[in-house]
Short mmCIF file of C-alpha atoms in Angstrom, two decimals:
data_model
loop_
_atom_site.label_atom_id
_atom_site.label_comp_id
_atom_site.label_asym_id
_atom_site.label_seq_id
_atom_site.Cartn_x
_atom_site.Cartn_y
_atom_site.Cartn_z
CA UNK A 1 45.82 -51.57 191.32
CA UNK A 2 46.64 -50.82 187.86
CA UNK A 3 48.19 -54.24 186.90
CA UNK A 4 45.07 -55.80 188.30
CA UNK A 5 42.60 -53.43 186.25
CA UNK A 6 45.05 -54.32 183.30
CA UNK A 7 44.95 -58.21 183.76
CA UNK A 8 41.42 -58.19 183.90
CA UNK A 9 39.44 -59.81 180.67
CA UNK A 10 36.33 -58.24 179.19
CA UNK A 11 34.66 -60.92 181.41
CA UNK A 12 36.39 -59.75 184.42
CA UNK A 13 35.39 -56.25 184.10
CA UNK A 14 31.99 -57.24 183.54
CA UNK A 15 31.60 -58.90 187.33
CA UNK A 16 33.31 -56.31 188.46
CA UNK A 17 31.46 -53.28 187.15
CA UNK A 18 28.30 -55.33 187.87
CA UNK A 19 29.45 -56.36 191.30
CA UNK A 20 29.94 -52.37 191.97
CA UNK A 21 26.71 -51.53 190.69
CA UNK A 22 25.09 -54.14 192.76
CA UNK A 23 26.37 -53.42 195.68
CA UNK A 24 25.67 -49.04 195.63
CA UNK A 25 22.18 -50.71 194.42
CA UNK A 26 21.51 -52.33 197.32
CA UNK A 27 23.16 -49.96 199.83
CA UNK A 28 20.43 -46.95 198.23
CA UNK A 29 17.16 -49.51 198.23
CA UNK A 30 18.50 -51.19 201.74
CA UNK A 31 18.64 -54.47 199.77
CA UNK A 32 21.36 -56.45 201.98
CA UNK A 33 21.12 -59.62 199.37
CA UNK A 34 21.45 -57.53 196.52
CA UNK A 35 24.66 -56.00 198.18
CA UNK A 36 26.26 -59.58 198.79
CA UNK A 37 25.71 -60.34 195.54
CA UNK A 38 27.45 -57.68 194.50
CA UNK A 39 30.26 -58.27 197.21
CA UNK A 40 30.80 -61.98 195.46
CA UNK A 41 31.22 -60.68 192.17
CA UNK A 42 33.76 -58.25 192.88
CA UNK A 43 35.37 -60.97 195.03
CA UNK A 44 35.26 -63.12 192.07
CA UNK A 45 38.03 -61.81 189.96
CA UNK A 46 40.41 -60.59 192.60
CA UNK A 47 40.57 -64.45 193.97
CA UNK A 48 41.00 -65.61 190.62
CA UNK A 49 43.80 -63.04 189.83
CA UNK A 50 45.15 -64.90 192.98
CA UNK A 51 44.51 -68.60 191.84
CA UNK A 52 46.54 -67.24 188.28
CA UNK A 53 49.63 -66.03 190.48
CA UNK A 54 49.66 -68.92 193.09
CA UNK A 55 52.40 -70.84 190.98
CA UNK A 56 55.24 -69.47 189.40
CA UNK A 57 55.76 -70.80 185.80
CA UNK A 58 59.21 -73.18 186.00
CA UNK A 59 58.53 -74.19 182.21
CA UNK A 60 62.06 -74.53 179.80
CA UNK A 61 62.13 -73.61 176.25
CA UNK A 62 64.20 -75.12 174.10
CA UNK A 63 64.62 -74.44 170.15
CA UNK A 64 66.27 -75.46 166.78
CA UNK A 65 66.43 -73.73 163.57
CA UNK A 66 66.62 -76.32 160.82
CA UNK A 67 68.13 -75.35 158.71
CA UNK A 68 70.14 -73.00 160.95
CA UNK A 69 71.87 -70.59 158.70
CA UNK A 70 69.51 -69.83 155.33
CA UNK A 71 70.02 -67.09 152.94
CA UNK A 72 67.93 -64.60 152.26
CA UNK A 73 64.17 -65.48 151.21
CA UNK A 74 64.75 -69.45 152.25
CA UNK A 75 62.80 -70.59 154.64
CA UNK A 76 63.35 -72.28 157.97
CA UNK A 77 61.37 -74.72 160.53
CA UNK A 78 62.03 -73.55 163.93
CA UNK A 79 61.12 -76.50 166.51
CA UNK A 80 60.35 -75.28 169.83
CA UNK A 81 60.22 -78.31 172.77
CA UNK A 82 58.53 -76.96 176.01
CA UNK A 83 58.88 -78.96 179.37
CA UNK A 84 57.89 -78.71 182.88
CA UNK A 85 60.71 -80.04 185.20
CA UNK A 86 58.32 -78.75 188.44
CA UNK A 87 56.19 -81.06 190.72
CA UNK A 88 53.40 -79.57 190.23
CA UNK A 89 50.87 -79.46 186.80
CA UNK A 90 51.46 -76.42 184.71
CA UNK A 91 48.66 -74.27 183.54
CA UNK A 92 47.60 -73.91 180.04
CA UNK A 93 49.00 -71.23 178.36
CA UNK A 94 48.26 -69.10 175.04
CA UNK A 95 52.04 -68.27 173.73
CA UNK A 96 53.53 -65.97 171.79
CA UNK A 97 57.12 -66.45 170.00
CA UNK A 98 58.45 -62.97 169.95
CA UNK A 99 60.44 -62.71 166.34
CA UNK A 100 62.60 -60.20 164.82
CA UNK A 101 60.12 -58.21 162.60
CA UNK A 102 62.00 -59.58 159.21
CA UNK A 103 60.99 -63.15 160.31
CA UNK A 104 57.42 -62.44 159.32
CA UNK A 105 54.48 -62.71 161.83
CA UNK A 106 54.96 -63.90 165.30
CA UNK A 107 53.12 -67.40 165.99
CA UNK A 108 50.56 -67.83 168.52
CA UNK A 109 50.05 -71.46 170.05
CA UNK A 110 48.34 -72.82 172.98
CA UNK A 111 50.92 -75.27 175.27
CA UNK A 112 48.46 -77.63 176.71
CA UNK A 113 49.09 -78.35 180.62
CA UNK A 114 51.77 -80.42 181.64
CA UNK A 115 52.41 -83.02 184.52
CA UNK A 116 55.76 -82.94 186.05
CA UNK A 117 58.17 -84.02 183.69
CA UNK A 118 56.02 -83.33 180.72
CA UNK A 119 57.02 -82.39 177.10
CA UNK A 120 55.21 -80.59 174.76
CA UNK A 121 56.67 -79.98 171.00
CA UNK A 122 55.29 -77.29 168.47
CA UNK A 123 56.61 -76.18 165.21
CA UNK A 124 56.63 -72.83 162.75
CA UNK A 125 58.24 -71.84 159.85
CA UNK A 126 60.22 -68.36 158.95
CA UNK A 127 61.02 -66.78 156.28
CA UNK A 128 64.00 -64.49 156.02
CA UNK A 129 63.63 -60.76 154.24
CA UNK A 130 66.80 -59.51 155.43
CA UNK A 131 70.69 -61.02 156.46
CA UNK A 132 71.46 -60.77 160.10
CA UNK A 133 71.55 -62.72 163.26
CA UNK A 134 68.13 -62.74 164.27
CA UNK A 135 66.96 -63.51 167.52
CA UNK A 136 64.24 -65.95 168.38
CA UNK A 137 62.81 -65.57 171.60
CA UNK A 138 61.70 -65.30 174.36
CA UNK A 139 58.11 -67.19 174.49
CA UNK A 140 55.86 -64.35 175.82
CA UNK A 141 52.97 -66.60 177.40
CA UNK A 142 49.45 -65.81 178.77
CA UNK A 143 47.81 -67.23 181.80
CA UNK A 144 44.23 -67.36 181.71
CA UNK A 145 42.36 -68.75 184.86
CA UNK A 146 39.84 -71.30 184.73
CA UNK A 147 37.22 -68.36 185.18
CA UNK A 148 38.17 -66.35 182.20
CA UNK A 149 38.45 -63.43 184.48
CA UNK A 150 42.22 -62.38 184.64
CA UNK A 151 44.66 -62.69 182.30
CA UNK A 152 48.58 -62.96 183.42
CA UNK A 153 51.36 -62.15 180.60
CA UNK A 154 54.57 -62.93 181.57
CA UNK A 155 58.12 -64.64 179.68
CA UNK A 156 60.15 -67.56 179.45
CA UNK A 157 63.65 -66.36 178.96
CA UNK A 158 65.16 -68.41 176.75
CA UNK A 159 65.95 -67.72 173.30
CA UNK A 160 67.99 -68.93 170.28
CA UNK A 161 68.99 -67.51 167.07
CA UNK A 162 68.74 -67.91 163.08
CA UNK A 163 71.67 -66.60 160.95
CA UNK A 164 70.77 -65.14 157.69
CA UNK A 165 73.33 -65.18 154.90
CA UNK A 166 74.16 -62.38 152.76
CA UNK A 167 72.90 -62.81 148.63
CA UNK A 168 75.47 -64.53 146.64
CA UNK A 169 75.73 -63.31 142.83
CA UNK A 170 77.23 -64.83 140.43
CA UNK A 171 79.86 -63.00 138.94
CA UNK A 172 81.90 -63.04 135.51
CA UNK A 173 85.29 -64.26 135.04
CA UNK A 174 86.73 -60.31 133.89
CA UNK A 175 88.83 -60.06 131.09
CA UNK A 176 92.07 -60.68 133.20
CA UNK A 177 91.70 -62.68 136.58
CA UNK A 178 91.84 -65.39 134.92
CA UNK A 179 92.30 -68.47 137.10
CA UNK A 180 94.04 -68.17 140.77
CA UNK A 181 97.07 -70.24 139.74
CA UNK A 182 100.31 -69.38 138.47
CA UNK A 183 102.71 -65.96 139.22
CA UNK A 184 101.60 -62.52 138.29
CA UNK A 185 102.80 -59.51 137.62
CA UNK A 186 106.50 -58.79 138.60
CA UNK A 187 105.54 -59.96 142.42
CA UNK A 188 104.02 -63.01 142.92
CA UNK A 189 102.94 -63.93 146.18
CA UNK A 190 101.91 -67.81 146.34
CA UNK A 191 100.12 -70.21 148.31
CA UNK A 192 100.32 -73.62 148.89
CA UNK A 193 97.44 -75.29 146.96
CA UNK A 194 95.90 -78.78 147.75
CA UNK A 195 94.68 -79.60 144.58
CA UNK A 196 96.11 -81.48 141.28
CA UNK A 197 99.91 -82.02 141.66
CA UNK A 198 102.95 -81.17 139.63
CA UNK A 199 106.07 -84.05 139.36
CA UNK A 200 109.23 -83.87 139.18
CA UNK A 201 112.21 -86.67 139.66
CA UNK A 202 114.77 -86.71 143.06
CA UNK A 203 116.95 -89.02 144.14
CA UNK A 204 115.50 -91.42 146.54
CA UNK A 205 115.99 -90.90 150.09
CA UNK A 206 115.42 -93.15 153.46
CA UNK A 207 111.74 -93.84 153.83
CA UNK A 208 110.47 -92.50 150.90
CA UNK A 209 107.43 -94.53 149.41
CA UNK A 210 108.88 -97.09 146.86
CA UNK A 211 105.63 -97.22 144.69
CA UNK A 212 107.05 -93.38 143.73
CA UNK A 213 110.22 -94.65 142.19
CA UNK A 214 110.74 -93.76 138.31
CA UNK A 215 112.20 -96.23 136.70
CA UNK A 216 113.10 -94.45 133.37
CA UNK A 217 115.10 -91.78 135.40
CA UNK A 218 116.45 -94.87 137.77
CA UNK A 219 117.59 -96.65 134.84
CA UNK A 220 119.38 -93.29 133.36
CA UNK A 221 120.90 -92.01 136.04
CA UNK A 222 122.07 -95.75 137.53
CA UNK A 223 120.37 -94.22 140.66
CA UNK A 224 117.41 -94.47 142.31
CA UNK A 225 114.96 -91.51 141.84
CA UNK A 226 111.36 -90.90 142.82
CA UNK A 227 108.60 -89.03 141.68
CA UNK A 228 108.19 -85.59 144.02
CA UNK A 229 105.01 -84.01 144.05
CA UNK A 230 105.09 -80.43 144.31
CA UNK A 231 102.07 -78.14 144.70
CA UNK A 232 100.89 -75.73 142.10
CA UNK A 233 100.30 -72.12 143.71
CA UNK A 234 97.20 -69.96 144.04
CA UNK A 235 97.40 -66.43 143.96
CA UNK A 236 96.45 -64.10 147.10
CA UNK A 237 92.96 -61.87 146.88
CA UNK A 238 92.70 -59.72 149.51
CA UNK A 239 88.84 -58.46 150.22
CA UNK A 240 88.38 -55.05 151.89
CA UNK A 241 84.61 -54.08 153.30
CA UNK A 242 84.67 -50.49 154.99
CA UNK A 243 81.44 -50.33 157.17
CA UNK A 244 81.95 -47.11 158.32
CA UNK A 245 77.93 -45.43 159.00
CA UNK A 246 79.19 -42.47 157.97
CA UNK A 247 80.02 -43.96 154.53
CA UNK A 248 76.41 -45.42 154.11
CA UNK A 249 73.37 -44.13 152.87
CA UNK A 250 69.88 -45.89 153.68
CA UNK A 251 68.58 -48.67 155.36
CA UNK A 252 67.34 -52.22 154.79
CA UNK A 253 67.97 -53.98 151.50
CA UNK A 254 67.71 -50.76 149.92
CA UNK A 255 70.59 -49.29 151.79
CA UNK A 256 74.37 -48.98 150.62
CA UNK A 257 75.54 -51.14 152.95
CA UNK A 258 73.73 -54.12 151.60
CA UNK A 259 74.77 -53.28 148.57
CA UNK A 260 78.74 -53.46 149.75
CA UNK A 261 77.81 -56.66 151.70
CA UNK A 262 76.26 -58.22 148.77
CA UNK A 263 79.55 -57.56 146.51
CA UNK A 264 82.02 -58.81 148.99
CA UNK A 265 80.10 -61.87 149.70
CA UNK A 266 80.01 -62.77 145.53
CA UNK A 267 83.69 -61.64 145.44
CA UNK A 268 84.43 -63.37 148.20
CA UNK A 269 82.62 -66.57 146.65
CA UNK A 270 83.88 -65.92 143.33
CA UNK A 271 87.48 -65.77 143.49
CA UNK A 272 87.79 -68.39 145.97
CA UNK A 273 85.81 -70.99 143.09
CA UNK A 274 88.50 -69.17 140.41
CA UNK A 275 91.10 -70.21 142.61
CA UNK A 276 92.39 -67.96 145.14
CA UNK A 277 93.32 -67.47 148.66
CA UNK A 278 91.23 -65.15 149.53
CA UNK A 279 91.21 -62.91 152.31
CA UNK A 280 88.13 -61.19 154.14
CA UNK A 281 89.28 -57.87 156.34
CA UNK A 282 86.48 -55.60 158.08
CA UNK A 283 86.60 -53.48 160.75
CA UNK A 284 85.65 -55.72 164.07
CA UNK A 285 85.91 -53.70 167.47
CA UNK A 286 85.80 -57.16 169.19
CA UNK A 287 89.39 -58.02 167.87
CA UNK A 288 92.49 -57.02 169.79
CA UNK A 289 93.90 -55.43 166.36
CA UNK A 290 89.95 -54.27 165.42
CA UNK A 291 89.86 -56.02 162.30
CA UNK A 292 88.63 -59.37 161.78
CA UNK A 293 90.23 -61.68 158.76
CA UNK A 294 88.43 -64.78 157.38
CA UNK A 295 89.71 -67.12 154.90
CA UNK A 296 87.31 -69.70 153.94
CA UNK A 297 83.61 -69.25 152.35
CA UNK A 298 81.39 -69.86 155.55
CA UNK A 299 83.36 -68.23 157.92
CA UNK A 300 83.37 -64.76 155.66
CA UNK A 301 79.67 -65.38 154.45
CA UNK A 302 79.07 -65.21 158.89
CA UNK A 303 81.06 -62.63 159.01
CA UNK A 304 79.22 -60.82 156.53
CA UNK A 305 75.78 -61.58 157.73
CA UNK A 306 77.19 -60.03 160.99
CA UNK A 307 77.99 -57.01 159.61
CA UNK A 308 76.93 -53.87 161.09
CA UNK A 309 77.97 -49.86 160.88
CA UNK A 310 81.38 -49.24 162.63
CA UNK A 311 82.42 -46.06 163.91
CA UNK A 312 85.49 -44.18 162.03
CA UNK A 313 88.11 -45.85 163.64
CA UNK A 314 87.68 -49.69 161.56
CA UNK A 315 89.14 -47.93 157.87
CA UNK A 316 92.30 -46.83 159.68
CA UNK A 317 92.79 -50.41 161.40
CA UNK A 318 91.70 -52.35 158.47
CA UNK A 319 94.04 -50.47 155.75
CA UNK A 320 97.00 -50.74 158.41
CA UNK A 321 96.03 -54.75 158.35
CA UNK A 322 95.94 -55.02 154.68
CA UNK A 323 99.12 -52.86 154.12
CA UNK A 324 101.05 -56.73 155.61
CA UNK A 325 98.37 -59.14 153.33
CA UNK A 326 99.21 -57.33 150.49
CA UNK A 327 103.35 -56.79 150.63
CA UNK A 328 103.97 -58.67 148.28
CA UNK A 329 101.44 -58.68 145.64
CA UNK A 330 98.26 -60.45 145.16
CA UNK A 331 94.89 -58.61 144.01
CA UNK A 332 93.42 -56.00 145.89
CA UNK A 333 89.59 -55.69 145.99
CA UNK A 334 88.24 -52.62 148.12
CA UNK A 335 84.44 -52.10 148.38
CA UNK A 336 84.58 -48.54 150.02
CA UNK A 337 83.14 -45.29 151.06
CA UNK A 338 84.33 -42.07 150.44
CA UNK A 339 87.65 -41.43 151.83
CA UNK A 340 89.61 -38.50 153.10
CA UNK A 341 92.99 -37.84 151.48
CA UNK A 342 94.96 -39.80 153.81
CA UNK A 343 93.19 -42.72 153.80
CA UNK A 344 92.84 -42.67 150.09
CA UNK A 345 95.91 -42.41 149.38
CA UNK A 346 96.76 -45.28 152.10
CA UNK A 347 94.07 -47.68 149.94
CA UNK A 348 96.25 -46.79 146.70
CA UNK A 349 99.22 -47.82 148.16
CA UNK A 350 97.71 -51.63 148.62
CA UNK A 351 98.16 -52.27 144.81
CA UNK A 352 101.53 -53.57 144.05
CA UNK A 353 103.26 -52.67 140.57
CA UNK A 354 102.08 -55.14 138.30
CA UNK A 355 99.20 -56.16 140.13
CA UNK A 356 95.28 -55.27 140.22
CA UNK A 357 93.09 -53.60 142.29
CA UNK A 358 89.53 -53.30 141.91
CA UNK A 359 87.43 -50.44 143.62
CA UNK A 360 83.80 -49.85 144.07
CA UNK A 361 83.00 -46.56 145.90
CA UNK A 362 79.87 -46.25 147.50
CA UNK A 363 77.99 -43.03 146.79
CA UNK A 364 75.74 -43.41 150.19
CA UNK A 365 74.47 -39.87 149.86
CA UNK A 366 72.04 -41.36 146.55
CA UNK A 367 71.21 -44.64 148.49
CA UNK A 368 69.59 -42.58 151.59
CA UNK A 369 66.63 -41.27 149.50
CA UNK A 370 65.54 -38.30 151.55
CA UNK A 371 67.84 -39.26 154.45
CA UNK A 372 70.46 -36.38 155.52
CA UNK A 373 73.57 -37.57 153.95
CA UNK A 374 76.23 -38.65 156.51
CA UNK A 375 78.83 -38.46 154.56
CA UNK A 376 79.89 -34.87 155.63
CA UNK A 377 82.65 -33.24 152.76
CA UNK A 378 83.21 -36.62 151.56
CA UNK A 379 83.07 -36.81 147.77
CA UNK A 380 83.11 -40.40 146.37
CA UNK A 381 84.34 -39.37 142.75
CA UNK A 382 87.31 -37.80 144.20
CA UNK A 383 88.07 -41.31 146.34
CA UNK A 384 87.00 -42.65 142.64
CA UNK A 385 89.40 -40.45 141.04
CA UNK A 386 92.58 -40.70 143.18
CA UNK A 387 92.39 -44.60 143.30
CA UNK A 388 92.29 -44.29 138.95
CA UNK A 389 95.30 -42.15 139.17
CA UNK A 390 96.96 -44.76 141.21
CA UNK A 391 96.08 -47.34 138.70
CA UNK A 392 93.58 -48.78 140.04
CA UNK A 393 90.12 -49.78 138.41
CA UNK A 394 87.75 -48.02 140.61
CA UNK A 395 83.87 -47.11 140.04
CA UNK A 396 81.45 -45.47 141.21
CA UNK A 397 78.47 -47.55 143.23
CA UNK A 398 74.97 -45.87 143.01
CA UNK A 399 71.28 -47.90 143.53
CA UNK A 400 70.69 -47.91 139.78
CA UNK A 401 73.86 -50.24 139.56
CA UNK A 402 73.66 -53.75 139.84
CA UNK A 403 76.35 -55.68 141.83
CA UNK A 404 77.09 -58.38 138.59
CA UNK A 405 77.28 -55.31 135.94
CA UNK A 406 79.61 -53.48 138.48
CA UNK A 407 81.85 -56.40 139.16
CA UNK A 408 81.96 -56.83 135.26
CA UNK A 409 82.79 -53.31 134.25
CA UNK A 410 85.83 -53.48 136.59
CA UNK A 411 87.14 -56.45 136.26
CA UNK A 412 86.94 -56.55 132.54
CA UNK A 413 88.31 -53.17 132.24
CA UNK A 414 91.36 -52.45 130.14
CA UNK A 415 92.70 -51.15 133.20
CA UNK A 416 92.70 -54.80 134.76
CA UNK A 417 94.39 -56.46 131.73
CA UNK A 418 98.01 -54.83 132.03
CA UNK A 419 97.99 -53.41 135.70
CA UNK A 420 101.45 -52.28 135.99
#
């Protein structure tokens, strides 16, 4: 009874409080018509709540995001193609696209009715406030009958989804990263680079390519030689996010975690156009070692749009994974919470002699304005201060600081220039 007082319209009440009153009328005056009357209008929206629920809806939703990954603020065009693979002519419908709340306003459309084997197309545009995988979906519809006396609400599961990148900043060069290529340090470690190549003369072997011969060296050795191309080197980067909740302070765009998101996506971006191999790690529960490790731009900008608070058990896993990435040298970048001692000193043992490590420490106790800090006895400048004792060039992170003026007091500190 109370779903059918619920799916009644305003019109639908009306014939059925008059329809009440009509019929007590005529059952106190002895009017027998008036009490019919009254008996048909209170019939009236019961059989149409009936007529509205004689059919189920057998409608599919379909939908594309174009473009299907944006970044923050970009908009999108989300097509929506609605078709009725029943036998029978669907109703028309007022629908709803439910939306996370960050896409903006949910749209309202009416899908006309379709024949069997009818297709209807509509079309609305998003706008992204925040990074995520967002969810579009389901189509909540509403079934009005050709009375205007009941109104049925009911779904079409189907839904989709529109991936929101992280914001990318552009970031300075720092006084000593320098380009990606080349040794450094007392360790190099070195990866095979397919880029501009570096010659040097061999002697000529079966099935080598005789448009490679040099002729200078042929002619002054008495032996054929050919031109080998060998590969410069880029140097290893090695990326570390901790998403620990416990590390974070606030929520939204305004929360710590964005911030650390933010920097590893335009470190991420940055050292990989300054020529590195980089390398992504954060804590993923889903992996068999529960860290997840992305080497290219778009895979680590998914990654990172992904993101969400881990539980304490990601720092342990993802320093244990880094420990092997960084063995033999390379630069370490760490975009952490505060640490306990163990783990601290676990993060300063990353940095190989002669290489550099950069470290921004998250102070989520001043992001969470108000919040209870989650941090527990956590201090951030100690983290801060143990990683500068290791050598590393470490600062703290609070709101005021901007990700660009962080990256550029750490990686143009003097620290950085003769990391040893």
């Amino acid at each position: 009874m109370r779903r059918f007082r619920e799916s009644l319209t305003t019109r639908g009440a009306a014939f059925l409080a008059s329809g009440i009153v009509l019929v007590l009328s005529g059952l106190a005056l002895g009017q027998h018509d008036l009490s019919r009357i009254g008996t048909a209008l209170c019939a009236l929206p019961l059989l149409a709540g009936m007529l509205g629920r004689r059919h189920d809806l057998a409608l599919v939703v379909e939908r594309e995001a174009h473009p299907s990954r944006v970044t923050i603020d970009e908009p999108a065009v989300v097509g929506v193609t609605i078709s009725n693979p029943s036998s029978s002519r669907s109703p028309v419908l007022l629908a709803e696209e439910h939306l996370d709340y960050s896409l903006g306003d949910r749209p309202r459309f009416v899908v006309p009715g379709l024949p069997s084997g009818g297709v209807t197309h509509v079309e609305y545009a998003v706008r992204a406030h925040a990074r995520g995988a967002h969810r579009l979906g389901p189509l909540g519809v509403r079934v009005q009958d050709p009375f205007g006396l009941t109104l049925r609400h009911t779904s079409i599961s189907s839904h989709d989804e529109l991936l929101v990148l992280p914001r990318v900043v552009t970031l300075s060069d720092g006084r000593a990263l320098g380009r990606g290529l080349g040794a450094e340090g007392s360790v190099p470690h070195r990866v095979a680079l397919h880029g501009e190549d570096d010659q040097s003369i061999r002697e000529y072997r079966d099935g080598d390519d005789l448009r490679r011969i040099h002729w200078p060296a042929t002619a002054r050795t008495g032996e054929l030689m050919v031109r080998q191309e060998d590969r410069p080197a880029k140097r290893r980067a090695v990326v570390l996010l901790d998403t620990r909740a416990r590390a974070h302070g606030g929520t939204g765009p305004a929360g710590s975690l964005e911030w650390a998101v933010t920097m590893a996506a335009s470190a991420v971006n940055h050292l990989l156009d300054s020529g590195f191999a980089v390398h992504l790690l954060t804590p993923d529960p889903g992996q068999e070692s529960g860290v997840r490790e992305d080497g290219d731009l778009d895979a680590a900008l998914e990654t990172l749009a992904r993101t969400t608070p881990s539980d304490e058990t990601g720092v342990g896993s993802m320093l244990h994974a880094a420990s092997g990435a960084t063995a033999q040298g390379g630069l370490v970048v760490a975009i952490m919470g505060a640490l306990d001692d163990d783990s601290a000193r676990a993060l300063s043992s990353l940095r190989q002699p002669g290489g550099p490590g950069l470290a921004f420490v998250v102070d989520g106790s001043t992001f969470a304005r108000g919040e209870q800090a989650r941090g527990g006895d956590l201090e951030p400048r100690a983290t801060t201060a143990a990683l500068s004792g290791a050598g590393w060039a470490a600062l703290p992170v609070t709101p005021d600081l901007a990700v660009a003026d962080a990256w550029a007091a750490v990686a143009g500190s003097r620290r950085m220039v003769g990391a040893r």
